[in-house]
Amino acid sequence: MSKSGAKEKLVDAARQLMLSKGYAATTVDEICNEAGLSKGSFYHFFSTKEEIGLAALESFHQRGQKRLSEGPFRSIVDPVERIYSFLDHTESVSKDIWSEGCLLGTFAVDLAETNPAIRKRVSELFDKSIGNLAKVFEPITAKKSGPTAQQLAEHFISILEGAIVLGKAYNDINRIPESIREFKRYLQVLAT
């Protein structure tokens, strides 16, 4: 196995374990066992659990952003219709991306007070996501008084993270696409 393949296996294992069990409950031994690699392999790539936690966080964010950016909305010319199509696409892939939770939200709740490096990176990734979404929502806010594109983006992230938490609490992953549909209806009212 190549070095990059071994590292990817470790990061994938960490991401899955940390999503299902949380950061604190996941051990380096479990990550190695899940990846089918030795502890020596782990320490060849990562000095600490924090380092692999950050790598898992990056991996989770990149995979989600890639899935969200690949939708059919990209070919729609009308900017407002493109927003609605983006939300439809987000709804359609929501279970694939967030069925096990959101590592950004999990790390924010679990580690914000105890791990400044992870808290900082989580907030940077949320800022990046909010900035990307603000660009998407700009056409709705450009001609109207009301919330700014930045405020809409933060609102959407809040709704999405809340839906992920409720989905876990009620063991009902359908809460995520339902919340995205409700946000779309909110935008449609706002755009009129």
PDB file of C-alpha atoms in Angstrom:
ATOM      1  CA  MET A   1       0.000   0.000   0.000  1.00  0.00           C
ATOM      2  CA  SER A   2       1.280   3.466  -0.834  1.00  0.00           C
ATOM      3  CA  LYS A   3       2.047   5.979   1.889  1.00  0.00           C
ATOM      4  CA  SER A   4      -0.797   8.224   0.742  1.00  0.00           C
ATOM      5  CA  GLY A   5      -3.166   5.227   0.709  1.00  0.00           C
ATOM      6  CA  ALA A   6      -2.262   4.333   4.288  1.00  0.00           C
ATOM      7  CA  LYS A   7      -2.679   7.913   5.440  1.00  0.00           C
ATOM      8  CA  GLU A   8      -6.061   8.155   3.697  1.00  0.00           C
ATOM      9  CA  LYS A   9      -7.207   4.927   5.370  1.00  0.00           C
ATOM     10  CA  LEU A  10      -6.271   6.355   8.776  1.00  0.00           C
ATOM     11  CA  VAL A  11      -8.077   9.633   8.100  1.00  0.00           C
ATOM     12  CA  ASP A  12     -11.160   7.816   6.794  1.00  0.00           C
ATOM     13  CA  ALA A  13     -11.207   5.587   9.870  1.00  0.00           C
ATOM     14  CA  ALA A  14     -10.806   8.575  12.196  1.00  0.00           C
ATOM     15  CA  ARG A  15     -13.566  10.492  10.420  1.00  0.00           C
ATOM     16  CA  GLN A  16     -16.004   7.583  10.690  1.00  0.00           C
ATOM     17  CA  LEU A  17     -15.182   6.794  14.314  1.00  0.00           C
ATOM     18  CA  MET A  18     -15.270  10.422  15.410  1.00  0.00           C
ATOM     19  CA  LEU A  19     -18.618  10.906  13.701  1.00  0.00           C
ATOM     20  CA  SER A  20     -20.119   7.866  15.381  1.00  0.00           C
ATOM     21  CA  LYS A  21     -18.451   8.021  18.807  1.00  0.00           C
ATOM     22  CA  GLY A  22     -17.155  11.561  19.132  1.00  0.00           C
ATOM     23  CA  TYR A  23     -13.596  12.790  19.393  1.00  0.00           C
ATOM     24  CA  ALA A  24     -13.002  12.009  23.074  1.00  0.00           C
ATOM     25  CA  ALA A  25     -14.294   8.429  22.869  1.00  0.00           C
ATOM     26  CA  THR A  26     -12.195   7.571  19.808  1.00  0.00           C
ATOM     27  CA  THR A  27      -8.770   6.149  20.555  1.00  0.00           C
ATOM     28  CA  VAL A  28      -5.685   5.885  18.391  1.00  0.00           C
ATOM     29  CA  ASP A  29      -5.862   2.096  18.789  1.00  0.00           C
ATOM     30  CA  GLU A  30      -9.417   2.066  17.411  1.00  0.00           C
ATOM     31  CA  ILE A  31      -8.402   4.226  14.472  1.00  0.00           C
ATOM     32  CA  CYS A  32      -5.549   1.840  13.661  1.00  0.00           C
ATOM     33  CA  ASN A  33      -7.793  -1.228  14.020  1.00  0.00           C
ATOM     34  CA  GLU A  34     -10.509   0.300  11.829  1.00  0.00           C
ATOM     35  CA  ALA A  35      -7.922   1.231   9.188  1.00  0.00           C
ATOM     36  CA  GLY A  36      -6.227  -2.166   9.428  1.00  0.00           C
ATOM     37  CA  LEU A  37      -2.875  -0.502  10.075  1.00  0.00           C
ATOM     38  CA  SER A  38      -0.320  -0.535  12.852  1.00  0.00           C
ATOM     39  CA  LYS A  39       0.295   2.145  15.435  1.00  0.00           C
ATOM     40  CA  GLY A  40       3.658   2.642  13.781  1.00  0.00           C
ATOM     41  CA  SER A  41       1.840   3.635  10.591  1.00  0.00           C
ATOM     42  CA  PHE A  42      -0.278   6.055  12.592  1.00  0.00           C
ATOM     43  CA  TYR A  43       2.746   7.748  14.152  1.00  0.00           C
ATOM     44  CA  HIS A  44       4.514   7.871  10.803  1.00  0.00           C
ATOM     45  CA  PHE A  45       1.814  10.306   9.617  1.00  0.00           C
ATOM     46  CA  PHE A  46       0.464  11.883  12.801  1.00  0.00           C
ATOM     47  CA  SER A  47       2.154  12.911  16.029  1.00  0.00           C
ATOM     48  CA  THR A  48      -1.059  13.248  18.024  1.00  0.00           C
ATOM     49  CA  LYS A  49      -4.732  12.431  18.041  1.00  0.00           C
ATOM     50  CA  GLU A  50      -5.349  16.159  17.562  1.00  0.00           C
ATOM     51  CA  GLU A  51      -3.477  16.055  14.231  1.00  0.00           C
ATOM     52  CA  ILE A  52      -5.595  13.212  12.894  1.00  0.00           C
ATOM     53  CA  GLY A  53      -8.711  14.921  14.276  1.00  0.00           C
ATOM     54  CA  LEU A  54      -7.841  18.010  12.242  1.00  0.00           C
ATOM     55  CA  ALA A  55      -7.172  15.846   9.171  1.00  0.00           C
ATOM     56  CA  ALA A  56     -10.537  14.091   9.650  1.00  0.00           C
ATOM     57  CA  LEU A  57     -12.230  17.482   9.974  1.00  0.00           C
ATOM     58  CA  GLU A  58     -10.640  18.696   6.732  1.00  0.00           C
ATOM     59  CA  SER A  59     -11.595  15.483   4.959  1.00  0.00           C
ATOM     60  CA  PHE A  60     -15.200  15.713   6.133  1.00  0.00           C
ATOM     61  CA  HIS A  61     -15.470  19.356   5.034  1.00  0.00           C
ATOM     62  CA  GLN A  62     -13.843  18.790   1.637  1.00  0.00           C
ATOM     63  CA  ARG A  63     -16.029  15.783   0.838  1.00  0.00           C
ATOM     64  CA  GLY A  64     -19.172  17.689   1.764  1.00  0.00           C
ATOM     65  CA  GLN A  65     -18.182  20.758  -0.246  1.00  0.00           C
ATOM     66  CA  LYS A  66     -17.396  18.597  -3.261  1.00  0.00           C
ATOM     67  CA  ARG A  67     -20.800  16.868  -3.106  1.00  0.00           C
ATOM     68  CA  LEU A  68     -22.603  20.191  -2.716  1.00  0.00           C
ATOM     69  CA  SER A  69     -20.768  21.809  -5.629  1.00  0.00           C
ATOM     70  CA  GLU A  70     -21.495  19.038  -8.142  1.00  0.00           C
ATOM     71  CA  GLY A  71     -25.202  19.597  -8.577  1.00  0.00           C
ATOM     72  CA  PRO A  72     -27.221  20.348 -11.694  1.00  0.00           C
ATOM     73  CA  PHE A  73     -27.858  23.876 -10.378  1.00  0.00           C
ATOM     74  CA  ARG A  74     -24.565  24.953 -11.927  1.00  0.00           C
ATOM     75  CA  SER A  75     -26.083  25.038 -15.422  1.00  0.00           C
ATOM     76  CA  ILE A  76     -29.087  27.206 -14.489  1.00  0.00           C
ATOM     77  CA  VAL A  77     -28.764  30.750 -15.781  1.00  0.00           C
ATOM     78  CA  ASP A  78     -31.418  32.532 -13.715  1.00  0.00           C
ATOM     79  CA  PRO A  79     -29.683  33.361 -10.400  1.00  0.00           C
ATOM     80  CA  VAL A  80     -32.768  32.940  -8.191  1.00  0.00           C
ATOM     81  CA  GLU A  81     -33.744  29.648  -9.848  1.00  0.00           C
ATOM     82  CA  ARG A  82     -30.119  28.532  -9.399  1.00  0.00           C
ATOM     83  CA  ILE A  83     -30.494  29.136  -5.625  1.00  0.00           C
ATOM     84  CA  TYR A  84     -33.626  26.994  -5.472  1.00  0.00           C
ATOM     85  CA  SER A  85     -31.938  24.286  -7.530  1.00  0.00           C
ATOM     86  CA  PHE A  86     -28.913  24.431  -5.204  1.00  0.00           C
ATOM     87  CA  LEU A  87     -31.223  23.879  -2.229  1.00  0.00           C
ATOM     88  CA  ASP A  88     -32.960  21.004  -4.055  1.00  0.00           C
ATOM     89  CA  HIS A  89     -29.556  19.455  -4.707  1.00  0.00           C
ATOM     90  CA  THR A  90     -28.488  20.000  -1.095  1.00  0.00           C
ATOM     91  CA  GLU A  91     -31.680  18.295   0.033  1.00  0.00           C
ATOM     92  CA  SER A  92     -31.049  15.347  -2.311  1.00  0.00           C
ATOM     93  CA  VAL A  93     -27.508  14.726  -1.010  1.00  0.00           C
ATOM     94  CA  SER A  94     -28.172  15.678   2.614  1.00  0.00           C
ATOM     95  CA  LYS A  95     -28.575  12.129   3.889  1.00  0.00           C
ATOM     96  CA  ASP A  96     -25.355  11.038   2.189  1.00  0.00           C
ATOM     97  CA  ILE A  97     -23.377  13.911   3.697  1.00  0.00           C
ATOM     98  CA  TRP A  98     -24.915  14.239   7.170  1.00  0.00           C
ATOM     99  CA  SER A  99     -26.608  10.911   7.974  1.00  0.00           C
ATOM    100  CA  GLU A 100     -23.995  10.206  10.622  1.00  0.00           C
ATOM    101  CA  GLY A 101     -23.793  13.809  11.805  1.00  0.00           C
ATOM    102  CA  CYS A 102     -21.539  16.739  11.084  1.00  0.00           C
ATOM    103  CA  LEU A 103     -17.956  16.666  12.266  1.00  0.00           C
ATOM    104  CA  LEU A 104     -17.815  20.475  12.386  1.00  0.00           C
ATOM    105  CA  GLY A 105     -20.814  20.619  14.697  1.00  0.00           C
ATOM    106  CA  THR A 106     -19.627  17.660  16.774  1.00  0.00           C
ATOM    107  CA  PHE A 107     -16.176  19.146  17.267  1.00  0.00           C
ATOM    108  CA  ALA A 108     -17.621  22.600  18.011  1.00  0.00           C
ATOM    109  CA  VAL A 109     -19.770  21.202  20.802  1.00  0.00           C
ATOM    110  CA  ASP A 110     -17.275  18.681  22.171  1.00  0.00           C
ATOM    111  CA  LEU A 111     -13.986  20.563  21.875  1.00  0.00           C
ATOM    112  CA  ALA A 112     -14.595  24.324  21.762  1.00  0.00           C
ATOM    113  CA  GLU A 113     -13.658  24.810  25.405  1.00  0.00           C
ATOM    114  CA  THR A 114     -10.832  22.296  25.609  1.00  0.00           C
ATOM    115  CA  ASN A 115      -8.991  22.357  22.283  1.00  0.00           C
ATOM    116  CA  PRO A 116      -8.229  25.831  20.902  1.00  0.00           C
ATOM    117  CA  ALA A 117      -6.594  24.530  17.706  1.00  0.00           C
ATOM    118  CA  ILE A 118      -9.607  22.450  16.717  1.00  0.00           C
ATOM    119  CA  ARG A 119     -12.053  25.181  17.783  1.00  0.00           C
ATOM    120  CA  LYS A 120     -10.170  27.681  15.619  1.00  0.00           C
ATOM    121  CA  ARG A 121     -10.212  25.382  12.587  1.00  0.00           C
ATOM    122  CA  VAL A 122     -13.903  24.573  13.053  1.00  0.00           C
ATOM    123  CA  SER A 123     -14.746  28.295  13.112  1.00  0.00           C
ATOM    124  CA  GLU A 124     -12.584  28.877  10.018  1.00  0.00           C
ATOM    125  CA  LEU A 125     -14.389  26.102   8.139  1.00  0.00           C
ATOM    126  CA  PHE A 126     -17.783  27.454   9.212  1.00  0.00           C
ATOM    127  CA  ASP A 127     -16.663  30.908   8.012  1.00  0.00           C
ATOM    128  CA  LYS A 128     -15.620  29.403   4.674  1.00  0.00           C
ATOM    129  CA  SER A 129     -18.961  27.613   4.299  1.00  0.00           C
ATOM    130  CA  ILE A 130     -20.884  30.755   5.254  1.00  0.00           C
ATOM    131  CA  GLY A 131     -18.866  32.800   2.759  1.00  0.00           C
ATOM    132  CA  ASN A 132     -19.587  30.299  -0.021  1.00  0.00           C
ATOM    133  CA  LEU A 133     -23.287  30.232   0.831  1.00  0.00           C
ATOM    134  CA  ALA A 134     -23.466  34.024   0.998  1.00  0.00           C
ATOM    135  CA  LYS A 135     -22.328  34.127  -2.631  1.00  0.00           C
ATOM    136  CA  VAL A 136     -25.086  31.655  -3.514  1.00  0.00           C
ATOM    137  CA  PHE A 137     -27.790  33.664  -1.701  1.00  0.00           C
ATOM    138  CA  GLU A 138     -26.647  37.086  -2.937  1.00  0.00           C
ATOM    139  CA  PRO A 139     -29.168  37.306  -5.840  1.00  0.00           C
ATOM    140  CA  ILE A 140     -32.099  37.122  -3.409  1.00  0.00           C
ATOM    141  CA  THR A 141     -30.753  39.845  -1.146  1.00  0.00           C
ATOM    142  CA  ALA A 142     -29.358  42.162  -3.818  1.00  0.00           C
ATOM    143  CA  LYS A 143     -32.695  43.813  -4.656  1.00  0.00           C
ATOM    144  CA  LYS A 144     -34.533  43.515  -1.343  1.00  0.00           C
ATOM    145  CA  SER A 145     -34.324  45.027   2.061  1.00  0.00           C
ATOM    146  CA  GLY A 146     -34.132  42.418   4.766  1.00  0.00           C
ATOM    147  CA  PRO A 147     -31.454  39.947   5.718  1.00  0.00           C
ATOM    148  CA  THR A 148     -28.090  40.168   4.027  1.00  0.00           C
ATOM    149  CA  ALA A 149     -26.622  37.268   2.095  1.00  0.00           C
ATOM    150  CA  GLN A 150     -24.252  36.698   5.026  1.00  0.00           C
ATOM    151  CA  GLN A 151     -27.180  36.555   7.451  1.00  0.00           C
ATOM    152  CA  LEU A 152     -29.049  34.112   5.209  1.00  0.00           C
ATOM    153  CA  ALA A 153     -25.959  31.916   4.997  1.00  0.00           C
ATOM    154  CA  GLU A 154     -25.568  31.889   8.785  1.00  0.00           C
ATOM    155  CA  HIS A 155     -29.293  31.180   9.136  1.00  0.00           C
ATOM    156  CA  PHE A 156     -29.018  28.237   6.746  1.00  0.00           C
ATOM    157  CA  ILE A 157     -26.007  26.800   8.608  1.00  0.00           C
ATOM    158  CA  SER A 158     -27.898  27.179  11.911  1.00  0.00           C
ATOM    159  CA  ILE A 159     -30.943  25.407  10.487  1.00  0.00           C
ATOM    160  CA  LEU A 160     -28.828  22.659   8.968  1.00  0.00           C
ATOM    161  CA  GLU A 161     -26.783  22.024  12.128  1.00  0.00           C
ATOM    162  CA  GLY A 162     -29.956  22.064  14.231  1.00  0.00           C
ATOM    163  CA  ALA A 163     -31.610  19.581  11.894  1.00  0.00           C
ATOM    164  CA  ILE A 164     -28.589  17.288  12.119  1.00  0.00           C
ATOM    165  CA  VAL A 165     -28.751  17.379  15.923  1.00  0.00           C
ATOM    166  CA  LEU A 166     -32.509  16.770  15.956  1.00  0.00           C
ATOM    167  CA  GLY A 167     -32.114  13.983  13.420  1.00  0.00           C
ATOM    168  CA  LYS A 168     -29.692  12.245  15.776  1.00  0.00           C
ATOM    169  CA  ALA A 169     -31.806  12.953  18.882  1.00  0.00           C
ATOM    170  CA  TYR A 170     -34.968  11.537  17.311  1.00  0.00           C
ATOM    171  CA  ASN A 171     -33.208   8.922  15.175  1.00  0.00           C
ATOM    172  CA  ASP A 172     -34.921  10.531  12.189  1.00  0.00           C
ATOM    173  CA  ILE A 173     -32.522  11.574   9.458  1.00  0.00           C
ATOM    174  CA  ASN A 174     -35.467  12.917   7.416  1.00  0.00           C
ATOM    175  CA  ARG A 175     -35.387  16.042   9.583  1.00  0.00           C
ATOM    176  CA  ILE A 176     -32.404  17.270   7.549  1.00  0.00           C
ATOM    177  CA  PRO A 177     -34.043  17.363   4.090  1.00  0.00           C
ATOM    178  CA  GLU A 178     -37.279  18.617   5.675  1.00  0.00           C
ATOM    179  CA  SER A 179     -35.426  21.565   7.198  1.00  0.00           C
ATOM    180  CA  ILE A 180     -33.763  22.360   3.877  1.00  0.00           C
ATOM    181  CA  ARG A 181     -37.199  22.364   2.195  1.00  0.00           C
ATOM    182  CA  GLU A 182     -38.514  24.732   4.875  1.00  0.00           C
ATOM    183  CA  PHE A 183     -35.575  27.076   4.325  1.00  0.00           C
ATOM    184  CA  LYS A 184     -36.297  27.044   0.587  1.00  0.00           C
ATOM    185  CA  ARG A 185     -39.921  28.026   1.293  1.00  0.00           C
ATOM    186  CA  TYR A 186     -38.657  30.829   3.521  1.00  0.00           C
ATOM    187  CA  LEU A 187     -36.437  32.112   0.698  1.00  0.00           C
ATOM    188  CA  GLN A 188     -39.312  31.932  -1.781  1.00  0.00           C
ATOM    189  CA  VAL A 189     -41.419  34.124   0.503  1.00  0.00           C
ATOM    190  CA  LEU A 190     -38.492  36.466   1.026  1.00  0.00           C
ATOM    191  CA  ALA A 191     -37.939  36.769  -2.750  1.00  0.00           C
ATOM    192  CA  THR A 192     -41.534  37.877  -3.439  1.00  0.00           C
TER     193      THR A 192
END
